[in-house]
mmCIF file of C-alpha atoms in Angstrom:
data_model
loop_
_atom_site.group_PDB
_atom_site.id
_atom_site.type_symbol
_atom_site.label_atom_id
_atom_site.label_comp_id
_atom_site.label_asym_id
_atom_site.label_seq_id
_atom_site.Cartn_x
_atom_site.Cartn_y
_atom_site.Cartn_z
ATOM 1 C CA MET A 1 -17.850 2.358 5.237
ATOM 2 C CA ASN A 2 -19.555 -0.611 6.875
ATOM 3 C CA THR A 3 -19.232 -0.642 10.634
ATOM 4 C CA ALA A 4 -20.437 -3.368 12.939
ATOM 5 C CA THR A 5 -19.810 -4.041 16.595
ATOM 6 C CA SER A 6 -19.077 -7.655 17.453
ATOM 7 C CA ALA A 7 -20.956 -9.780 19.941
ATOM 8 C CA VAL A 8 -18.533 -8.835 22.719
ATOM 9 C CA PRO A 9 -20.504 -6.664 25.205
ATOM 10 C CA HIS A 10 -19.506 -3.008 25.541
ATOM 11 C CA ASP A 11 -18.860 -3.427 29.264
ATOM 12 C CA ALA A 12 -16.439 -6.316 28.674
ATOM 13 C CA SER A 13 -12.680 -6.042 29.108
ATOM 14 C CA VAL A 14 -12.338 -5.785 25.349
ATOM 15 C CA ARG A 15 -14.543 -4.092 22.769
ATOM 16 C CA CYS A 16 -14.410 -5.312 19.166
ATOM 17 C CA VAL A 17 -15.530 -3.365 16.111
ATOM 18 C CA SER A 18 -15.423 -4.560 12.490
ATOM 19 C CA ARG A 19 -15.013 -1.727 9.954
ATOM 20 C CA ASP A 20 -14.807 -2.996 6.392
ATOM 21 C CA ALA A 21 -11.424 -4.774 6.222
ATOM 22 C CA ILE A 22 -10.329 -3.609 9.695
ATOM 23 C CA PHE A 23 -11.017 -5.573 12.863
ATOM 24 C CA GLN A 24 -10.450 -3.279 15.840
ATOM 25 C CA ILE A 25 -9.706 -4.698 19.294
ATOM 26 C CA GLU A 26 -9.970 -2.035 21.991
ATOM 27 C CA LEU A 27 -8.804 -2.590 25.565
ATOM 28 C CA ASN A 28 -11.826 -1.416 27.503
ATOM 29 C CA ARG A 29 -10.967 -1.003 31.196
ATOM 30 C CA PRO A 30 -10.094 2.709 31.152
ATOM 31 C CA GLU A 31 -10.999 3.255 34.807
ATOM 32 C CA ALA A 32 -8.177 0.858 35.784
ATOM 33 C CA ARG A 33 -5.729 1.901 33.021
ATOM 34 C CA ASN A 34 -6.477 -1.267 31.043
ATOM 35 C CA PRO A 35 -4.617 -3.796 33.215
ATOM 36 C CA LEU A 36 -3.585 -7.098 31.654
ATOM 37 C CA GLY A 37 -5.225 -9.380 34.192
ATOM 38 C CA PRO A 38 -6.679 -12.824 33.420
ATOM 39 C CA GLU A 39 -10.034 -11.479 32.201
ATOM 40 C CA MET A 40 -8.374 -9.012 29.836
ATOM 41 C CA ILE A 41 -6.009 -11.640 28.425
ATOM 42 C CA ASP A 42 -8.838 -14.129 27.901
ATOM 43 C CA ALA A 43 -10.885 -11.433 26.174
ATOM 44 C CA LEU A 44 -7.942 -10.429 23.972
ATOM 45 C CA ASP A 45 -7.348 -14.031 22.987
ATOM 46 C CA ALA A 46 -11.016 -14.559 22.124
ATOM 47 C CA ALA A 47 -11.048 -11.348 20.078
ATOM 48 C CA LEU A 48 -7.922 -12.439 18.224
ATOM 49 C CA THR A 49 -9.574 -15.750 17.324
ATOM 50 C CA GLN A 50 -12.613 -13.853 16.082
ATOM 51 C CA ALA A 51 -10.436 -11.584 13.926
ATOM 52 C CA ILE A 52 -8.419 -14.451 12.442
ATOM 53 C CA GLU A 53 -11.569 -16.387 11.565
ATOM 54 C CA MET A 54 -13.277 -13.411 9.904
ATOM 55 C CA PRO A 55 -12.542 -13.685 6.139
ATOM 56 C CA ALA A 56 -13.267 -10.013 5.456
ATOM 57 C CA ALA A 57 -10.773 -8.810 8.082
ATOM 58 C CA ARG A 58 -7.471 -7.846 6.473
ATOM 59 C CA ALA A 59 -5.822 -6.033 9.377
ATOM 60 C CA ILE A 60 -6.154 -6.149 13.160
ATOM 61 C CA LEU A 61 -6.018 -2.784 14.925
ATOM 62 C CA ILE A 62 -5.266 -2.720 18.668
ATOM 63 C CA THR A 63 -6.238 0.423 20.575
ATOM 64 C CA ALA A 64 -7.250 1.291 24.131
ATOM 65 C CA ALA A 65 -9.999 3.330 25.740
ATOM 66 C CA GLY A 66 -9.121 6.102 28.162
ATOM 67 C CA GLU A 67 -5.946 8.010 28.906
ATOM 68 C CA ALA A 68 -3.602 5.000 29.150
ATOM 69 C CA PHE A 69 -2.946 2.282 26.609
ATOM 70 C CA SER A 70 -2.170 -0.254 29.352
ATOM 71 C CA ALA A 71 -0.490 -0.030 32.745
ATOM 72 C CA GLY A 72 0.632 -3.648 32.367
ATOM 73 C CA GLY A 73 -0.021 -6.575 34.665
ATOM 74 C CA ASN A 74 -2.650 -6.268 37.369
ATOM 75 C CA LEU A 75 -1.030 -6.378 40.823
ATOM 76 C CA GLY A 76 -4.107 -5.112 42.624
ATOM 77 C CA ASN A 77 -5.051 -8.677 43.560
ATOM 78 C CA MET A 78 -1.548 -9.721 44.600
ATOM 79 C CA ALA A 79 -2.572 -11.150 47.980
ATOM 80 C CA GLU A 80 -5.280 -13.248 46.332
ATOM 81 C CA ARG A 81 -2.810 -14.580 43.770
ATOM 82 C CA LEU A 82 -0.228 -15.431 46.442
ATOM 83 C CA ASN A 83 -2.810 -17.422 48.388
ATOM 84 C CA ALA A 84 -4.369 -19.247 45.428
ATOM 85 C CA PRO A 85 -4.128 -23.069 45.663
ATOM 86 C CA PRO A 86 -1.974 -25.013 43.182
ATOM 87 C CA GLY A 87 -3.568 -26.070 39.930
ATOM 88 C CA ALA A 88 -4.729 -29.591 39.146
ATOM 89 C CA ASN A 89 -1.287 -30.415 37.749
ATOM 90 C CA GLY A 90 0.486 -29.009 40.802
ATOM 91 C CA LYS A 91 1.706 -26.001 38.824
ATOM 92 C CA ASP A 92 2.098 -22.674 40.590
ATOM 93 C CA PRO A 93 -1.070 -20.694 39.680
ATOM 94 C CA ILE A 94 0.983 -17.503 39.372
ATOM 95 C CA ALA A 95 3.193 -19.159 36.764
ATOM 96 C CA GLN A 96 0.149 -20.482 34.928
ATOM 97 C CA GLY A 97 -1.450 -17.051 34.783
ATOM 98 C CA ASN A 98 1.766 -15.425 33.623
ATOM 99 C CA ARG A 99 2.303 -18.056 30.928
ATOM 100 C CA ARG A 100 -1.131 -17.363 29.487
ATOM 101 C CA TYR A 101 0.024 -13.967 28.268
ATOM 102 C CA GLY A 102 2.980 -15.491 26.459
ATOM 103 C CA ASP A 103 0.630 -17.819 24.585
ATOM 104 C CA PHE A 104 -1.468 -14.860 23.500
ATOM 105 C CA LEU A 105 1.533 -12.821 22.300
ATOM 106 C CA ARG A 106 2.832 -15.805 20.354
ATOM 107 C CA ARG A 107 -0.553 -16.193 18.624
ATOM 108 C CA LEU A 108 -0.686 -12.471 17.905
ATOM 109 C CA CYS A 109 2.748 -12.502 16.240
ATOM 110 C CA SER A 110 1.896 -15.500 14.096
ATOM 111 C CA ALA A 111 -1.557 -14.240 13.026
ATOM 112 C CA PRO A 112 -1.969 -14.270 9.218
ATOM 113 C CA LYS A 113 -3.396 -10.741 9.321
ATOM 114 C CA VAL A 114 -1.318 -7.577 9.704
ATOM 115 C CA VAL A 115 -1.456 -6.371 13.331
ATOM 116 C CA VAL A 116 -1.227 -2.631 14.066
ATOM 117 C CA ALA A 117 -0.992 -1.085 17.543
ATOM 118 C CA SER A 118 -2.105 2.558 17.820
ATOM 119 C CA VAL A 119 -0.960 4.002 21.139
ATOM 120 C CA ARG A 120 -2.100 6.908 23.274
ATOM 121 C CA GLY A 121 -0.907 7.408 26.837
ATOM 122 C CA ALA A 122 1.193 5.052 28.925
ATOM 123 C CA ALA A 123 2.113 1.539 27.793
ATOM 124 C CA MET A 124 4.048 -0.063 30.636
ATOM 125 C CA GLY A 125 5.388 -3.565 31.193
ATOM 126 C CA GLY A 126 3.045 -6.001 29.512
ATOM 127 C CA GLY A 127 1.352 -3.083 27.762
ATOM 128 C CA ALA A 128 4.640 -2.114 26.089
ATOM 129 C CA GLY A 129 5.161 -5.798 25.307
ATOM 130 C CA LEU A 130 1.825 -5.862 23.503
ATOM 131 C CA VAL A 131 2.948 -2.935 21.347
ATOM 132 C CA CYS A 132 6.202 -4.730 20.554
ATOM 133 C CA ALA A 133 4.344 -7.882 19.480
ATOM 134 C CA ALA A 134 2.403 -5.986 16.796
ATOM 135 C CA ASP A 135 3.674 -5.965 13.222
ATOM 136 C CA ILE A 136 3.527 -2.171 13.059
ATOM 137 C CA ALA A 137 3.216 0.345 15.912
ATOM 138 C CA ILE A 138 2.170 3.982 15.723
ATOM 139 C CA GLY A 139 2.027 6.316 18.707
ATOM 140 C CA ALA A 140 1.186 9.891 19.564
ATOM 141 C CA GLN A 141 3.192 12.515 21.381
ATOM 142 C CA GLY A 142 2.449 12.046 25.074
ATOM 143 C CA ALA A 143 2.729 8.269 24.964
ATOM 144 C CA LYS A 144 5.120 6.744 27.509
ATOM 145 C CA PHE A 145 6.812 3.364 27.514
ATOM 146 C CA GLY A 146 8.753 1.438 30.130
ATOM 147 C CA PHE A 147 9.510 -1.920 31.703
ATOM 148 C CA PRO A 148 9.334 -1.389 35.484
ATOM 149 C CA GLU A 149 9.257 -5.080 36.464
ATOM 150 C CA ALA A 150 12.765 -5.355 37.961
ATOM 151 C CA ALA A 151 12.206 -2.184 39.994
ATOM 152 C CA ILE A 152 9.422 -3.937 41.917
ATOM 153 C CA GLY A 153 11.106 -7.338 42.135
ATOM 154 C CA LEU A 154 9.543 -8.977 39.079
ATOM 155 C CA VAL A 155 10.842 -10.036 35.653
ATOM 156 C CA PRO A 156 9.534 -9.186 32.148
ATOM 157 C CA GLY A 157 9.578 -12.886 31.306
ATOM 158 C CA GLN A 158 6.740 -13.353 28.825
ATOM 159 C CA ILE A 159 7.307 -10.134 26.911
ATOM 160 C CA LEU A 160 11.115 -10.180 26.753
ATOM 161 C CA PRO A 161 11.478 -12.125 23.453
ATOM 162 C CA PHE A 162 8.987 -9.874 21.689
ATOM 163 C CA VAL A 163 10.584 -6.686 23.013
ATOM 164 C CA ALA A 164 14.108 -7.795 22.096
ATOM 165 C CA ALA A 165 12.937 -8.830 18.624
ATOM 166 C CA ARG A 166 11.551 -5.341 18.001
ATOM 167 C CA ILE A 167 14.122 -3.014 19.572
ATOM 168 C CA GLY A 168 17.218 -5.224 19.770
ATOM 169 C CA ALA A 169 18.990 -6.824 22.700
ATOM 170 C CA GLN A 170 20.935 -3.764 23.846
ATOM 171 C CA ALA A 171 17.975 -1.401 23.947
ATOM 172 C CA ALA A 172 16.023 -4.104 25.800
ATOM 173 C CA ARG A 173 18.855 -4.418 28.324
ATOM 174 C CA ARG A 174 18.922 -0.673 28.894
ATOM 175 C CA LEU A 175 15.196 -0.293 29.445
ATOM 176 C CA MET A 176 14.604 -3.485 31.411
ATOM 177 C CA LEU A 177 17.614 -3.216 33.716
ATOM 178 C CA THR A 178 17.111 0.467 34.572
ATOM 179 C CA GLY A 179 13.326 0.772 34.602
ATOM 180 C CA GLU A 180 13.740 3.952 32.542
ATOM 181 C CA ARG A 181 10.620 5.440 31.021
ATOM 182 C CA ILE A 182 10.829 6.876 27.524
ATOM 183 C CA ASP A 183 8.587 9.154 25.513
ATOM 184 C CA ALA A 184 7.162 8.588 22.056
ATOM 185 C CA ALA A 185 10.047 10.352 20.300
ATOM 186 C CA GLU A 186 12.634 8.087 21.948
ATOM 187 C CA ALA A 187 10.437 5.042 21.346
ATOM 188 C CA HIS A 188 10.401 5.960 17.667
ATOM 189 C CA ARG A 189 14.172 6.473 17.624
ATOM 190 C CA ILE A 190 14.904 2.988 18.982
ATOM 191 C CA GLY A 191 12.248 1.281 16.851
ATOM 192 C CA LEU A 192 9.632 0.522 19.484
ATOM 193 C CA LEU A 193 7.326 2.753 17.435
ATOM 194 C CA ASP A 194 7.418 2.687 13.650
ATOM 195 C CA TYR A 195 5.552 5.995 13.366
ATOM 196 C CA HIS A 196 5.536 8.978 15.730
ATOM 197 C CA VAL A 197 2.633 11.433 15.459
ATOM 198 C CA THR A 198 3.596 14.774 16.978
ATOM 199 C CA ASP A 199 0.015 16.054 17.106
ATOM 200 C CA PRO A 200 -2.083 13.632 19.228
ATOM 201 C CA GLU A 201 -5.243 14.897 17.519
ATOM 202 C CA GLN A 202 -3.928 13.429 14.260
ATOM 203 C CA LEU A 203 -3.300 9.902 15.568
ATOM 204 C CA THR A 204 -6.608 8.467 14.329
ATOM 205 C CA ALA A 205 -6.214 9.998 10.864
ATOM 206 C CA ARG A 206 -2.593 8.841 10.553
ATOM 207 C CA THR A 207 -3.564 5.366 11.737
ATOM 208 C CA ASP A 208 -6.323 5.200 9.123
ATOM 209 C CA GLU A 209 -3.810 6.228 6.430
ATOM 210 C CA LEU A 210 -1.509 3.426 7.548
ATOM 211 C CA LEU A 211 -4.341 0.892 7.519
ATOM 212 C CA ALA A 212 -5.368 2.006 4.027
ATOM 213 C CA ARG A 213 -1.862 1.239 2.778
ATOM 214 C CA ILE A 214 -1.940 -2.180 4.449
ATOM 215 C CA VAL A 215 -5.291 -3.252 2.988
ATOM 216 C CA ALA A 216 -4.211 -2.027 -0.454
ATOM 217 C CA CYS A 217 -1.820 -4.996 -0.459
ATOM 218 C CA ALA A 218 -3.067 -8.451 -1.492
ATOM 219 C CA PRO A 219 -4.117 -10.419 1.618
ATOM 220 C CA GLY A 220 -2.448 -13.650 0.533
ATOM 221 C CA ALA A 221 0.760 -11.817 -0.307
ATOM 222 C CA SER A 222 0.757 -10.070 3.081
ATOM 223 C CA ALA A 223 0.278 -13.347 4.978
ATOM 224 C CA ALA A 224 2.960 -15.079 2.934
ATOM 225 C CA THR A 225 5.344 -12.153 3.432
ATOM 226 C CA LYS A 226 4.912 -12.397 7.210
ATOM 227 C CA GLN A 227 5.780 -16.109 7.066
ATOM 228 C CA MET A 228 8.824 -15.404 4.902
ATOM 229 C CA LEU A 229 10.036 -12.708 7.292
ATOM 230 C CA HIS A 230 9.768 -15.128 10.213
ATOM 231 C CA THR A 231 11.808 -17.697 8.299
ATOM 232 C CA VAL A 232 14.507 -15.262 7.186
ATOM 233 C CA LEU A 233 14.840 -13.738 10.655
ATOM 234 C CA GLY A 234 14.930 -17.136 12.338
ATOM 235 C CA ALA A 235 11.725 -16.363 14.221
ATOM 236 C CA LYS A 236 9.731 -19.270 12.818
ATOM 237 C CA ARG A 237 11.994 -21.862 14.457
ATOM 238 C CA TRP A 238 12.151 -19.725 17.603
ATOM 239 C CA TRP A 239 8.366 -19.598 17.870
ATOM 240 C CA SER A 240 7.676 -23.226 16.990
ATOM 241 C CA ASP A 241 10.470 -24.995 18.851
ATOM 242 C CA GLU A 242 12.271 -22.898 21.427
ATOM 243 C CA LEU A 243 9.839 -20.213 22.525
ATOM 244 C CA PRO A 244 7.373 -22.429 24.465
ATOM 245 C CA ASP A 245 10.175 -23.851 26.622
ATOM 246 C CA TYR A 246 11.503 -20.367 27.276
ATOM 247 C CA LEU A 247 8.049 -19.060 28.204
ATOM 248 C CA ASP A 248 7.503 -21.976 30.602
ATOM 249 C CA GLU A 249 10.770 -21.226 32.387
ATOM 250 C CA ALA A 250 10.067 -17.493 32.394
ATOM 251 C CA ALA A 251 6.649 -18.076 33.984
ATOM 252 C CA ASP A 252 8.254 -20.116 36.778
ATOM 253 C CA THR A 253 10.802 -17.355 37.343
ATOM 254 C CA PHE A 254 8.029 -14.750 37.451
ATOM 255 C CA ALA A 255 6.180 -16.807 40.084
ATOM 256 C CA ARG A 256 9.315 -17.181 42.233
ATOM 257 C CA GLN A 257 9.895 -13.435 42.093
ATOM 258 C CA MET A 258 6.293 -12.609 42.978
ATOM 259 C CA ARG A 259 6.602 -14.849 46.019
ATOM 260 C CA SER A 260 9.887 -13.253 47.120
ATOM 261 C CA GLU A 261 11.265 -9.802 46.252
ATOM 262 C CA ALA A 262 8.052 -8.540 44.652
ATOM 263 C CA ILE A 263 6.219 -8.656 47.986
ATOM 264 C CA GLU A 264 8.540 -5.922 49.249
ATOM 265 C CA GLY A 265 8.760 -4.180 45.883
ATOM 266 C CA VAL A 266 5.010 -3.797 45.434
ATOM 267 C CA ALA A 267 4.565 -2.710 49.073
ATOM 268 C CA ALA A 268 7.264 -0.074 48.601
ATOM 269 C CA ALA A 269 5.705 1.188 45.374
ATOM 270 C CA ARG A 270 2.287 1.472 47.004
ATOM 271 C CA GLY A 271 3.815 3.188 50.043
ATOM 272 C CA LYS A 272 5.814 5.546 47.818
ATOM 273 C CA ARG A 273 9.056 4.586 49.539
ATOM 274 C CA ALA A 274 12.300 2.965 48.512
ATOM 275 C CA PRO A 275 12.384 -0.854 48.710
ATOM 276 C CA ASN A 276 14.670 -2.366 51.328
ATOM 277 C CA TRP A 277 17.176 -3.542 48.708
ATOM 278 C CA GLN A 278 17.836 -0.017 47.417
ATOM 279 C CA PRO A 279 21.031 1.401 48.957
ATOM 280 C CA ALA A 280 21.745 5.055 49.418
ATOM 281 C CA ILE A 281 24.122 6.261 46.704
ATOM 282 C CA VAL A 282 26.745 8.664 47.957
ATOM 283 C CA ALA A 283 27.619 11.354 45.432
ATOM 284 C CA ARG A 284 31.196 11.305 44.143
ATOM 285 C CA ASP A 285 33.478 14.153 45.038
#
């Protein structure tokens, strides 16, 4: 097997490795649980371009270093983001940053290569959205998934279409409106994961088996099949015509929430207390 590491430095937010027909993109901020901040998203987008432009690459594998797949959006610099000046076009910089992730997920879905997400540990918020945007997702026992945005005053705006497309509207409602966290078995049951590996030590081997089946298919046929699926499911029109407008509006909504309820929500989460909008529930007799 030929293995080569790409030009992306090992200390970058993303590490890329080309192995024969597989182009692996590894989230590489394990010390911070692989947050999806601007640097990570830019690095992911650049890696995706590299994978698409590599003729030998037949499948794109997305993994993550460390114990967590991705904790989601980076709120560690919230004060800095709230105080950032408007962009050159007068657009809210928070909305612009949020919208960037939607662009990346849209490109990932429409990539002509088969995209596989292999998940260990927690995939929350935008991290779970990344899993949902892959063509095929495989995860090990011990993986956790959830959409905690509303619980801290935010909205899952950029990821919502991709999550609903994978697990259906009702499952998306349940998870996004309750903030419930689910394990790998439940994620497999509702379709967030296509494959559930009960022994975490076997995840790499099972992922390699899956990739072998993918690259055994003709590359042109695989790309054409993806396009046909988009057309049949109505996704092609959704991506090309309606999705950008939705993502623009969702980014504005995200920015409004970050500048309002999320200030209290994030403070409460960091202080390990209930936010001021959470009432006490009196038990029924």
